[in-house]
Structures are given as C-alpha cells and as structure tokens.
C-alpha cells in the first residue's frame, strides 16, 4: 500500500472514531468517505454492519463511484444506497476529498425548522451565505435526486438535508470534520437558544461582517485543529491505526 493511501486510511478511521466520541453516530448508519490519493474515482468508506467506534485503517473498504467494492477478495461489504449521497457529491465536487453525512440530533432538528440555521452565534454566522439546503425526497437517493442534491450544495462547504441530517465536504478529512463540528455546535446553540421566548440577533451588517471574516475567503480549515484532535485520540485509543 502506498504511504499516501495508508495516511488517508488512518485519518479517515480517526474521523469515524472522533464522530463516535462526540456521539454523532447512528448505530451502523451514515457514512464518511474519502478519495484514495492517486486513484481517480476510488473512495474509502466504512464496512456495512460496523459501528463508528469499530472502524480501523485496515477495515475501511475501497469502492468506485457506484459504491461497488474494488477488491473482490475483500471480506467486508458496503451499503451501496448509503454511498449514493457520497458518490453524487464526489462526482460533482472534485474538490471534495472528504464527505461527511450524519444524522446528528441537533442538525436534524434545525433542518426541520422553517427558517433553518439562524445567525444566533458566531458558529452559525460562519455559515451565513455558505450553507445549502436540500428538501427531503425519501430514503433512497435516485440518480435524478443526486443531481438535485449536488445543485443544492453548490459550492458550499456544508448543507442541511431537511428532516434528514447534516453534510459537509472538505479538501482534507480534517477540514470536513472541523466544518461539521462547527455546524453541529451552531445547531446545538440554536436549539438551546430557542428555549427562550426572546432572541437577540446582531445587526445584519455585523452578521455579514462576521460571516466574511469567519469564512476567511475560503481558506482551508482544520490545519491546526486536526493534528490536535489526533493527539487527543492517541491519548485514549490508538487502535484506529490498525
């Protein structure tokens, strides 16, 4: 195995473990995928039937754009419908080297609110003008819905799938994770704030200023945060590297 693929496997397994650590997993469902360096149209994804805290670098499965296993001798299986969203996004967004799709509670709750994510916090302001929305069309993703979904995502780094969940993309696994962590935090803050009968919103000019500053012109995120997260994971359990 080439060193670049080995490192991608370690980072992706770490991402699964971190999501589990935060309680963002949903039994054996939802997925995180990453492109295989130097192998166009090949991606790594979790084996179906495994929880996020069981994912390791070696049990990640390599699939093509249709979610079919590349290595027929693999002892694992995948959930092709589960890869449908990921495959559609990877095909439409060559810059999306990592796609995270979760069913986290706060994200689903905010996605079900008519006005979506509100600029109630600095975390939320980061996404003002940089967040897509896609209406729920059912459990199975058809090819035509895949096109509509990626149109809804556009060039944004994140999206709320109405009544369904959250989705983020990143040029790196670390970037996709940090964007997801920020989005979930924003959703959790909103759910907590809505317990009050009165809400305070900053001026629109301030919201726009903060959004521009926090988006930082599209600069890569996670450069400093990701190594720190890996160090934390190393202190608890290094088995994700196996």
Short mmCIF file of N, CA and C in Angstrom, two decimals, residues 9 17 27 43 66 73 81 89 100 120 191 232-233:
data_model
loop_
_atom_site.label_atom_id
_atom_site.label_comp_id
_atom_site.label_asym_id
_atom_site.label_seq_id
_atom_site.Cartn_x
_atom_site.Cartn_y
_atom_site.Cartn_z
N UNK A 9 -6.19 6.43 5.09
CA UNK A 9 -6.94 5.44 5.87
C UNK A 9 -6.88 5.76 7.36
N UNK A 17 -13.81 7.61 14.50
CA UNK A 17 -13.70 7.47 15.95
C UNK A 17 -14.07 8.77 16.66
N UNK A 27 -26.06 4.23 15.18
CA UNK A 27 -25.90 2.77 15.07
C UNK A 27 -24.88 2.44 13.97
N UNK A 43 -12.77 5.43 -3.69
CA UNK A 43 -13.04 6.07 -2.41
C UNK A 43 -12.98 5.04 -1.29
N UNK A 66 -19.96 3.99 -7.91
CA UNK A 66 -21.27 3.37 -7.72
C UNK A 66 -21.39 2.66 -6.37
N UNK A 73 -11.89 -9.68 -3.30
CA UNK A 73 -11.49 -10.58 -2.22
C UNK A 73 -11.73 -9.97 -0.84
N UNK A 81 -26.66 1.90 -1.25
CA UNK A 81 -27.53 3.07 -1.11
C UNK A 81 -26.95 4.13 -0.18
N UNK A 89 -21.91 13.50 -4.55
CA UNK A 89 -21.14 14.68 -4.17
C UNK A 89 -19.71 14.60 -4.69
N UNK A 100 -18.76 14.05 4.67
CA UNK A 100 -19.31 13.55 5.93
C UNK A 100 -20.82 13.77 5.91
N UNK A 120 -27.54 33.13 15.31
CA UNK A 120 -27.64 33.34 16.74
C UNK A 120 -26.31 33.25 17.45
N UNK A 191 -30.81 25.30 19.15
CA UNK A 191 -31.84 24.55 19.87
C UNK A 191 -31.93 25.04 21.32
N UNK A 232 -5.27 14.03 20.74
CA UNK A 232 -6.25 13.65 21.76
C UNK A 232 -6.66 12.19 21.59
N UNK A 233 -6.92 11.79 20.35
CA UNK A 233 -7.34 10.42 20.09
C UNK A 233 -6.23 9.44 20.47
#
